[in-house]
Amino acid sequence: MRSPSVSEAAALPQVTLNHRWLLFSSIVVLSAASAVFAWRQNHLAVIGGPISVAKTLWLNYMLITMYIVPFFLWREKTLAPATRNLFGCLFVSFALRAPIELWIIFSTRGWRCAYGMTHDLVTLGLMIYLRWRMSPELAWRDVAALRVATLLQITLLVEMFMAWQFSKLASPAEGIYFAADTPHFRLVNVASWIAVSVGYPALLYLLSRSREEASHA
């Protein structure tokens, strides 16, 4: 069996060719839903409290990187099974977390930032373990997809930092789940602006670059 060429190894397979329209359509729909959610939080007296623009963008980014992107890469059949499994585990991990977290938040107000941080840490550890188990040949073949995985791992680290900072400023027991655009949450909002300023371009670059490389494969 011949070794893959540089372009073959660097290309994120058909997810950017056959499925890219659905991928980006999903991102657009989710972003619109996030905007509506932010309007609801800021204009209606609902649990969770107001949410700043920075935190809305970060929330949207997290949903994209923890649900949409992993799902599409998980279902991409041209990736190696081990690579697909890595993204599938990430998607399933957050898919299982979502109903539990939402029920606790809106039914009991018992959610704590430590719960989310623990889940993020466990998920990060799982991703590291699955990548460690990959052979060098496999990692080279799916290098473009694994670049995306690296970004998602960094995203989890940033989210843990965000949750830790938020936990020092607000209490879920009081029904406050989001950082408002106030001086009280200044540090969290500044950190969020920095994170989204780096995260969105990085994600767009990795997806678009992989599409370009795939077209030349």
XYZ file of N, CA and C in Angstrom:
651
model
N 0.855 -1.197 0.000
C 0.000 0.000 0.000
C 0.884 1.237 0.000
N 0.571 2.179 -0.872
C 1.408 3.364 -0.958
C 1.105 4.323 0.181
N 2.092 5.130 0.518
C 1.899 6.146 1.551
C 1.129 7.311 0.969
N 0.306 8.006 1.780
C -0.456 9.133 1.266
C 0.459 10.290 0.940
N 0.088 11.032 -0.084
C 0.833 12.236 -0.430
C 0.521 13.329 0.564
N 1.264 14.434 0.499
C 1.039 15.547 1.419
C -0.364 16.079 1.273
N -0.829 16.259 0.021
C -2.165 16.810 -0.179
C -3.234 15.857 0.327
N -3.031 14.541 0.149
C -4.001 13.580 0.636
C -4.049 13.574 2.152
N -2.880 13.687 2.766
C -2.825 13.650 4.225
C -3.376 14.921 4.826
N -3.167 16.050 4.153
C -3.562 17.332 4.729
C -5.011 17.660 4.470
N -5.643 16.980 3.532
C -7.008 17.339 3.157
C -8.011 16.789 4.154
N -8.919 17.637 4.606
C -10.044 17.177 5.395
C -11.024 16.585 4.399
N -11.301 15.281 4.435
C -12.023 14.629 3.356
C -13.394 15.218 3.060
N -14.260 14.416 2.464
C -15.430 14.928 1.777
C -16.386 15.751 2.624
N -16.157 15.874 3.929
C -17.020 16.730 4.729
C -17.050 18.143 4.160
N -15.943 18.569 3.528
C -15.899 19.914 2.970
C -16.362 19.949 1.525
N -16.656 18.791 0.944
C -17.088 18.736 -0.448
C -18.556 18.337 -0.534
N -18.875 17.150 -0.082
C -20.241 16.660 -0.177
C -21.170 17.267 0.863
N -20.633 17.581 2.045
C -21.480 17.984 3.156
C -21.268 19.429 3.595
N -20.409 20.167 2.961
C -20.075 21.491 3.494
C -21.271 22.425 3.508
N -22.171 22.299 2.523
C -23.334 23.188 2.501
C -24.217 22.950 3.717
N -24.364 21.680 4.114
C -25.169 21.357 5.283
C -24.465 21.774 6.567
N -23.147 21.615 6.597
C -22.359 22.035 7.748
C -22.515 23.531 7.991
N -22.287 24.323 6.960
C -22.360 25.772 7.133
C -23.794 26.254 7.312
N -24.764 25.566 6.714
C -26.170 25.917 6.940
C -26.546 25.686 8.395
N -26.040 24.596 8.956
C -26.308 24.299 10.369
C -25.713 25.367 11.273
N -24.525 25.835 10.921
C -23.879 26.883 11.712
C -24.684 28.174 11.643
N -25.190 28.507 10.464
C -25.985 29.727 10.298
C -27.273 29.640 11.113
N -27.958 28.498 11.038
C -29.207 28.319 11.781
C -28.951 28.408 13.285
N -27.892 27.763 13.754
C -27.563 27.806 15.173
C -27.231 29.225 15.609
N -26.500 29.963 14.793
C -26.134 31.335 15.132
C -27.376 32.219 15.233
N -28.333 32.010 14.338
C -29.583 32.764 14.402
C -30.352 32.430 15.681
N -30.362 31.151 16.039
C -31.037 30.729 17.273
C -30.356 31.337 18.500
N -29.037 31.435 18.466
C -28.298 32.038 19.583
C -28.654 33.515 19.730
N -28.828 34.201 18.609
C -29.207 35.619 18.640
C -30.600 35.788 19.244
N -31.523 34.914 18.856
C -32.878 34.963 19.418
C -32.838 34.669 20.915
N -32.036 33.697 21.299
C -31.901 33.351 22.716
C -31.374 34.541 23.513
N -30.377 35.223 22.981
C -29.809 36.383 23.677
C -30.853 37.487 23.820
N -31.641 37.722 22.770
C -32.702 38.739 22.839
C -33.688 38.380 23.941
N -34.053 37.104 24.021
C -34.997 36.637 25.042
C -34.440 36.865 26.436
N -33.172 36.526 26.639
C -32.567 36.708 27.961
C -32.502 38.172 28.358
N -32.283 39.050 27.392
C -32.075 40.464 27.701
C -33.354 41.284 27.733
N -34.455 40.743 27.227
C -35.685 41.529 27.156
C -36.845 40.934 27.939
N -36.698 39.707 28.403
C -37.748 39.062 29.175
C -37.186 38.656 30.534
N -38.037 38.662 31.519
C -37.603 38.298 32.873
C -37.582 36.775 32.988
N -36.530 36.169 32.461
C -36.433 34.710 32.458
C -35.239 34.278 33.288
N -35.270 33.023 33.694
C -34.181 32.479 34.493
C -32.874 32.503 33.699
N -31.815 32.798 34.374
C -30.509 32.870 33.722
C -29.958 34.275 33.693
N -30.858 35.259 33.590
C -30.431 36.650 33.584
C -29.928 37.109 32.227
N -29.609 38.399 32.127
C -29.115 38.973 30.865
C -27.793 38.352 30.454
N -27.515 38.435 29.172
C -26.272 37.891 28.637
C -25.626 38.914 27.716
N -24.339 39.103 27.851
C -23.619 40.086 27.046
C -23.415 39.567 25.623
N -23.029 40.471 24.738
C -22.734 40.082 23.357
C -21.555 39.107 23.332
N -20.537 39.401 24.140
C -19.353 38.533 24.171
C -19.704 37.114 24.589
N -20.531 36.981 25.626
C -20.904 35.648 26.099
C -21.851 34.953 25.123
N -22.669 35.727 24.413
C -23.526 35.130 23.383
C -22.677 34.529 22.276
N -21.665 35.274 21.850
C -20.772 34.778 20.806
C -20.004 33.552 21.285
N -19.586 33.561 22.552
C -18.862 32.414 23.081
C -19.778 31.194 23.204
N -21.010 31.407 23.676
C -21.969 30.317 23.771
C -22.212 29.704 22.393
N -22.387 30.541 21.403
C -22.608 30.068 20.043
C -21.390 29.287 19.534
N -20.210 29.814 19.823
C -18.975 29.141 19.411
C -18.857 27.769 20.061
N -19.173 27.687 21.337
C -19.111 26.407 22.044
C -20.083 25.391 21.442
N -21.278 25.825 21.119
C -22.265 24.926 20.532
C -21.803 24.422 19.162
N -21.182 25.313 18.392
C -20.662 24.914 17.078
C -19.544 23.884 17.225
N -18.620 24.169 18.121
C -17.428 23.322 18.240
C -17.665 22.033 19.018
N -18.685 22.005 19.860
C -18.934 20.801 20.642
C -20.056 19.927 20.080
N -20.850 20.467 19.167
C -21.960 19.699 18.607
C -21.877 19.578 17.085
N -21.920 20.709 16.381
C -22.044 20.661 14.925
C -20.794 20.085 14.263
N -19.631 20.672 14.543
C -18.399 20.213 13.896
C -18.077 18.760 14.254
N -18.132 18.360 15.529
C -17.859 16.952 15.840
C -18.842 15.996 15.170
N -20.110 16.388 15.095
C -21.096 15.499 14.479
C -20.767 15.240 13.016
N -20.450 16.292 12.274
C -20.166 16.121 10.855
C -18.884 15.318 10.625
N -17.887 15.530 11.460
C -16.653 14.755 11.307
C -16.841 13.309 11.749
N -17.684 13.100 12.714
C -18.012 11.747 13.161
C -18.681 10.956 12.040
N -19.532 11.629 11.271
C -20.283 10.958 10.214
C -19.543 10.938 8.884
N -18.334 11.501 8.832
C -17.563 11.552 7.595
C -16.867 10.218 7.347
N -17.379 9.466 6.382
C -16.934 8.089 6.176
C -15.557 7.974 5.544
N -15.015 9.054 4.987
C -13.681 8.964 4.400
C -12.580 9.113 5.445
N -12.948 9.467 6.662
C -11.969 9.494 7.751
C -11.778 8.076 8.293
N -10.634 7.842 8.896
C -10.366 6.540 9.502
C -11.322 6.313 10.680
N -11.706 5.080 10.942
C -12.627 4.787 12.048
C -12.174 5.372 13.386
N -10.877 5.310 13.672
C -10.383 5.838 14.947
C -10.572 7.347 15.033
N -10.398 8.049 13.920
C -10.589 9.498 13.901
C -12.060 9.838 14.068
N -12.902 9.101 13.363
C -14.345 9.315 13.500
C -14.792 9.037 14.928
N -14.219 8.018 15.539
C -14.580 7.665 16.908
C -14.234 8.788 17.877
N -13.115 9.446 17.649
C -12.712 10.558 18.510
C -13.775 11.662 18.493
N -14.188 12.053 17.280
C -15.198 13.104 17.176
C -16.561 12.622 17.650
N -16.846 11.342 17.417
C -18.112 10.797 17.885
C -18.214 10.810 19.398
N -17.114 10.473 20.068
C -17.104 10.495 21.532
C -17.306 11.906 22.066
N -16.712 12.891 21.399
C -16.896 14.287 21.809
C -18.355 14.688 21.656
N -18.940 14.369 20.506
C -20.342 14.731 20.273
C -21.268 14.043 21.271
N -21.097 12.750 21.458
C -21.963 11.995 22.370
C -21.811 12.506 23.800
N -20.592 12.834 24.192
C -20.350 13.347 25.541
C -21.188 14.586 25.821
N -21.198 15.517 24.867
C -21.969 16.746 25.072
C -23.458 16.540 24.815
N -23.796 15.595 23.938
C -25.203 15.291 23.704
C -25.845 14.699 24.959
N -25.080 13.917 25.706
C -25.580 13.360 26.959
C -25.650 14.425 28.048
N -24.709 15.357 28.015
C -24.677 16.401 29.040
C -25.839 17.373 28.892
N -26.206 17.719 27.666
C -27.171 18.784 27.418
C -28.496 18.607 28.158
N -29.212 17.479 28.011
C -30.505 17.366 28.704
C -30.372 17.365 30.216
N -29.284 16.791 30.720
C -29.077 16.767 32.171
C -28.851 18.174 32.694
N -27.967 18.918 32.024
C -27.674 20.282 32.454
C -28.895 21.182 32.355
N -29.613 21.090 31.254
C -30.793 21.942 31.071
C -31.868 21.637 32.100
N -32.043 20.361 32.422
C -33.053 20.008 33.425
C -32.670 20.563 34.793
N -31.402 20.422 35.155
C -30.959 20.938 36.450
C -31.078 22.458 36.495
N -30.691 23.121 35.402
C -30.721 24.580 35.361
C -32.136 25.121 35.502
N -33.041 24.605 34.697
C -34.373 25.207 34.625
C -35.385 24.580 35.566
N -35.063 23.429 36.145
C -36.010 22.785 37.046
C -35.616 22.888 38.511
N -34.326 22.872 38.791
C -33.894 22.853 40.189
C -32.974 24.015 40.576
N -32.408 24.683 39.590
C -31.397 25.720 39.848
C -30.225 25.162 40.638
N -29.980 23.889 40.471
C -28.914 23.251 41.229
C -27.616 23.078 40.469
N -27.549 23.604 39.254
C -26.322 23.455 38.467
C -25.185 24.251 39.073
N -23.997 23.680 39.048
C -22.805 24.359 39.542
C -21.741 24.353 38.450
N -20.944 25.415 38.412
C -19.888 25.503 37.405
C -18.930 24.325 37.503
N -18.752 23.817 38.717
C -17.842 22.684 38.920
C -18.308 21.455 38.155
N -19.623 21.306 37.981
C -20.124 20.159 37.226
C -19.662 20.238 35.775
N -19.834 21.405 35.199
C -19.427 21.599 33.812
C -17.922 21.471 33.640
N -17.157 22.023 34.577
C -15.703 21.937 34.505
C -15.235 20.483 34.593
N -15.874 19.710 35.458
C -15.513 18.302 35.590
C -15.804 17.550 34.301
N -16.959 17.810 33.720
C -17.312 17.158 32.457
C -16.335 17.555 31.350
N -15.998 18.828 31.282
C -15.033 19.284 30.273
C -13.694 18.581 30.440
N -13.252 18.441 31.692
C -11.962 17.812 31.967
C -11.977 16.335 31.574
N -13.065 15.642 31.910
C -13.176 14.225 31.549
C -13.193 14.055 30.035
N -13.943 14.916 29.355
C -14.023 14.844 27.891
C -12.670 15.137 27.258
N -11.976 16.136 27.786
C -10.637 16.458 27.293
C -9.694 15.276 27.482
N -9.750 14.664 28.648
C -8.906 13.499 28.910
C -9.211 12.351 27.955
N -10.488 12.152 27.651
C -10.876 11.106 26.715
C -10.314 11.374 25.326
N -10.387 12.633 24.881
C -9.855 12.984 23.570
C -8.347 12.770 23.506
N -7.660 13.158 24.566
C -6.204 12.969 24.613
C -5.865 11.490 24.542
N -6.597 10.682 25.283
C -6.356 9.234 25.280
C -6.593 8.630 23.906
N -7.687 9.004 23.251
C -7.999 8.456 21.935
C -6.967 8.870 20.893
N -6.463 10.103 21.000
C -5.421 10.545 20.075
C -4.100 9.825 20.363
N -3.816 9.581 21.618
C -2.584 8.888 21.997
C -2.561 7.466 21.445
N -3.717 6.848 21.331
C -3.820 5.477 20.844
C -3.649 5.386 19.323
N -3.762 6.492 18.608
C -3.646 6.452 17.157
C -2.209 6.183 16.728
N -2.056 5.434 15.667
C -0.729 5.198 15.110
C -0.252 6.451 14.381
N 1.055 6.659 14.251
C 1.573 7.822 13.521
C 1.077 7.871 12.073
N 0.942 6.689 11.450
C 0.468 6.653 10.068
C -0.953 7.155 9.959
N -1.787 6.753 10.908
C -3.180 7.177 10.906
C -3.284 8.670 11.188
N -2.495 9.145 12.141
C -2.517 10.565 12.471
C -2.087 11.407 11.275
N -1.126 10.911 10.499
C -0.672 11.648 9.308
C -1.756 11.668 8.241
N -2.423 10.538 8.068
C -3.473 10.454 7.057
C -4.597 11.440 7.339
N -4.994 11.563 8.598
C -6.127 12.421 8.967
C -5.666 13.696 9.668
N -4.506 14.202 9.257
C -3.900 15.322 9.967
C -4.798 16.556 9.967
N -5.522 16.820 8.864
C -6.359 18.020 8.820
C -7.507 17.932 9.818
N -8.137 16.765 9.904
C -9.210 16.575 10.875
C -8.680 16.696 12.298
N -7.473 16.203 12.522
C -6.904 16.268 13.863
C -6.463 17.681 14.237
N -6.216 18.523 13.238
C -5.990 19.944 13.544
C -7.245 20.539 14.167
N -8.393 20.160 13.614
C -9.665 20.623 14.178
C -9.813 20.088 15.597
N -9.450 18.830 15.812
C -9.532 18.237 17.150
C -8.673 19.016 18.151
N -7.505 19.452 17.706
C -6.631 20.241 18.583
C -7.313 21.543 18.989
N -7.956 22.203 18.032
C -8.687 23.436 18.348
C -9.798 23.160 19.356
N -10.490 22.057 19.204
C -11.576 21.725 20.124
C -11.036 21.418 21.525
N -9.876 20.806 21.597
C -9.259 20.552 22.903
C -8.878 21.873 23.587
N -8.340 22.802 22.820
C -8.016 24.118 23.367
C -9.280 24.824 23.824
N -10.351 24.668 23.045
C -11.633 25.274 23.402
C -12.126 24.771 24.749
N -11.964 23.487 25.016
C -12.376 22.934 26.305
C -11.574 23.541 27.449
N -10.289 23.747 27.241
C -9.461 24.378 28.271
C -9.928 25.801 28.549
N -10.228 26.533 27.492
C -10.704 27.908 27.656
C -12.049 27.927 28.369
N -12.926 27.006 28.007
C -14.239 26.943 28.654
C -14.113 26.657 30.142
N -13.177 25.794 30.523
C -12.958 25.530 31.943
C -12.507 26.792 32.665
N -11.639 27.574 32.019
C -11.196 28.833 32.620
C -12.372 29.800 32.756
N -13.202 29.872 31.723
C -14.373 30.752 31.765
C -15.301 30.372 32.915
N -15.564 29.078 33.039
C -16.465 28.616 34.091
C -15.894 28.904 35.474
N -14.584 28.727 35.614
C -13.936 29.003 36.897
C -14.061 30.476 37.266
N -13.826 31.356 36.312
C -13.951 32.790 36.565
C -15.393 33.169 36.878
N -16.331 32.602 36.137
C -17.741 32.913 36.365
C -18.187 32.461 37.750
N -17.675 31.316 38.194
C -18.079 30.769 39.489
C -17.722 31.696 40.645
N -16.763 32.580 40.446
C -16.353 33.503 41.496
C -17.211 34.769 41.513
N -18.080 34.917 40.507
C -18.836 36.152 40.358
C -20.343 35.986 40.466
N -20.844 34.771 40.231
C -22.295 34.573 40.218
C -22.644 33.203 40.766
N -23.896 33.088 41.227
C -24.364 31.831 41.807
C -25.551 31.297 41.019
N -25.460 30.085 40.498
C -26.604 29.476 39.820
C -27.814 29.350 40.737
N -27.585 29.230 42.035
C -28.688 29.119 42.979
C -29.574 30.363 42.955
N -29.014 31.488 42.512
C -29.774 32.731 42.405
C -30.388 32.913 41.024
N -30.241 31.905 40.179
C -30.819 31.974 38.843
C -29.995 32.756 37.851
N -28.711 32.970 38.139
C -27.831 33.712 37.229
C -26.890 32.718 36.557
N -27.068 32.565 35.261
C -26.265 31.595 34.526
C -25.395 32.217 33.453
N -25.575 33.511 33.219
C -24.843 34.150 32.135
C -24.217 35.460 32.617
N -23.133 35.843 31.973
C -22.465 37.096 32.303
C -23.152 38.239 31.571
N -23.650 39.190 32.320
C -24.289 40.363 31.725
C -23.223 41.377 31.322
N -23.619 42.356 30.572
C -22.696 43.405 30.130
C -22.606 44.480 31.202
N -21.985 44.114 32.319
C -21.844 45.008 33.467
C -20.401 44.981 33.957
N -19.998 46.001 34.719
C -18.627 46.006 35.266
C -18.319 44.777 36.124
N -19.344 44.222 36.758
C -19.145 43.061 37.616
C -18.556 41.882 36.842
N -18.948 41.751 35.597
C -18.482 40.643 34.762
C -17.439 41.089 33.742
N -16.749 42.161 34.021
C -15.829 42.726 33.045
C -14.745 41.724 32.627
N -14.111 41.065 33.590
C -13.026 40.135 33.275
C -13.524 38.982 32.410
N -14.688 38.421 32.764
C -15.246 37.310 31.992
C -15.560 37.754 30.566
N -16.112 38.949 30.428
C -16.466 39.441 29.101
C -15.228 39.747 28.257
N -14.216 40.322 28.886
C -12.972 40.593 28.151
C -12.344 39.291 27.681
N -12.315 38.300 28.574
C -11.766 36.992 28.199
C -12.577 36.367 27.070
N -13.887 36.569 27.108
C -14.755 36.019 26.064
C -14.493 36.693 24.728
N -14.307 38.015 24.744
C -13.999 38.726 23.502
C -12.690 38.223 22.898
N -11.692 38.018 23.738
C -10.411 37.511 23.242
C -10.589 36.113 22.650
N -11.337 35.275 23.367
C -11.523 33.888 22.925
C -12.252 33.812 21.584
N -13.324 34.575 21.425
C -14.071 34.494 20.160
C -13.314 35.167 19.018
N -12.494 36.169 19.357
C -11.698 36.833 18.323
C -10.664 35.898 17.726
N -10.228 34.938 18.525
C -9.270 33.933 18.046
C -9.991 32.690 17.533
N -11.006 32.249 18.269
C -11.675 30.995 17.967
C -12.399 30.956 16.639
N -13.217 31.961 16.362
C -13.974 31.956 15.110
C -13.058 31.963 13.881
N -12.087 32.878 13.801
C -11.183 32.846 12.637
C -10.415 31.541 12.518
N -9.980 30.982 13.662
C -9.224 29.720 13.623
C -10.088 28.591 13.073
N -11.337 28.524 13.538
C -12.230 27.477 13.055
C -12.522 27.657 11.572
N -12.803 28.881 11.164
C -13.075 29.147 9.751
C -11.868 28.814 8.893
N -10.688 29.164 9.379
C -9.464 28.880 8.622
C -9.277 27.378 8.443
N -9.424 26.622 9.519
C -9.208 25.182 9.442
C -10.201 24.513 8.502
N -11.450 24.947 8.549
C -12.458 24.345 7.675
C -12.262 24.753 6.223
N -12.014 26.051 5.989
C -11.852 26.523 4.613
C -10.534 26.057 4.014
N -9.471 26.030 4.817
C -8.184 25.553 4.344
C -8.256 24.084 3.962
N -8.955 23.328 4.776
C -9.096 21.918 4.473
C -9.895 21.707 3.198
N -10.883 22.544 2.955
C -11.662 22.441 1.734
C -10.775 22.739 0.528
N -9.934 23.759 0.655
C -9.042 24.117 -0.436
C -8.070 22.978 -0.724
N -7.524 22.376 0.322
C -6.581 21.283 0.132
C -7.288 20.068 -0.453
N -8.540 19.851 -0.056
C -9.286 18.715 -0.568
C -9.550 18.859 -2.056
N -9.776 20.075 -2.510
C -10.064 20.302 -3.922
C -8.867 20.030 -4.809
N -7.644 20.052 -4.221
C -6.440 19.791 -4.975
C -5.896 18.378 -4.767
N -6.613 17.619 -3.935
C -6.137 16.260 -3.637
C -6.311 15.357 -4.858
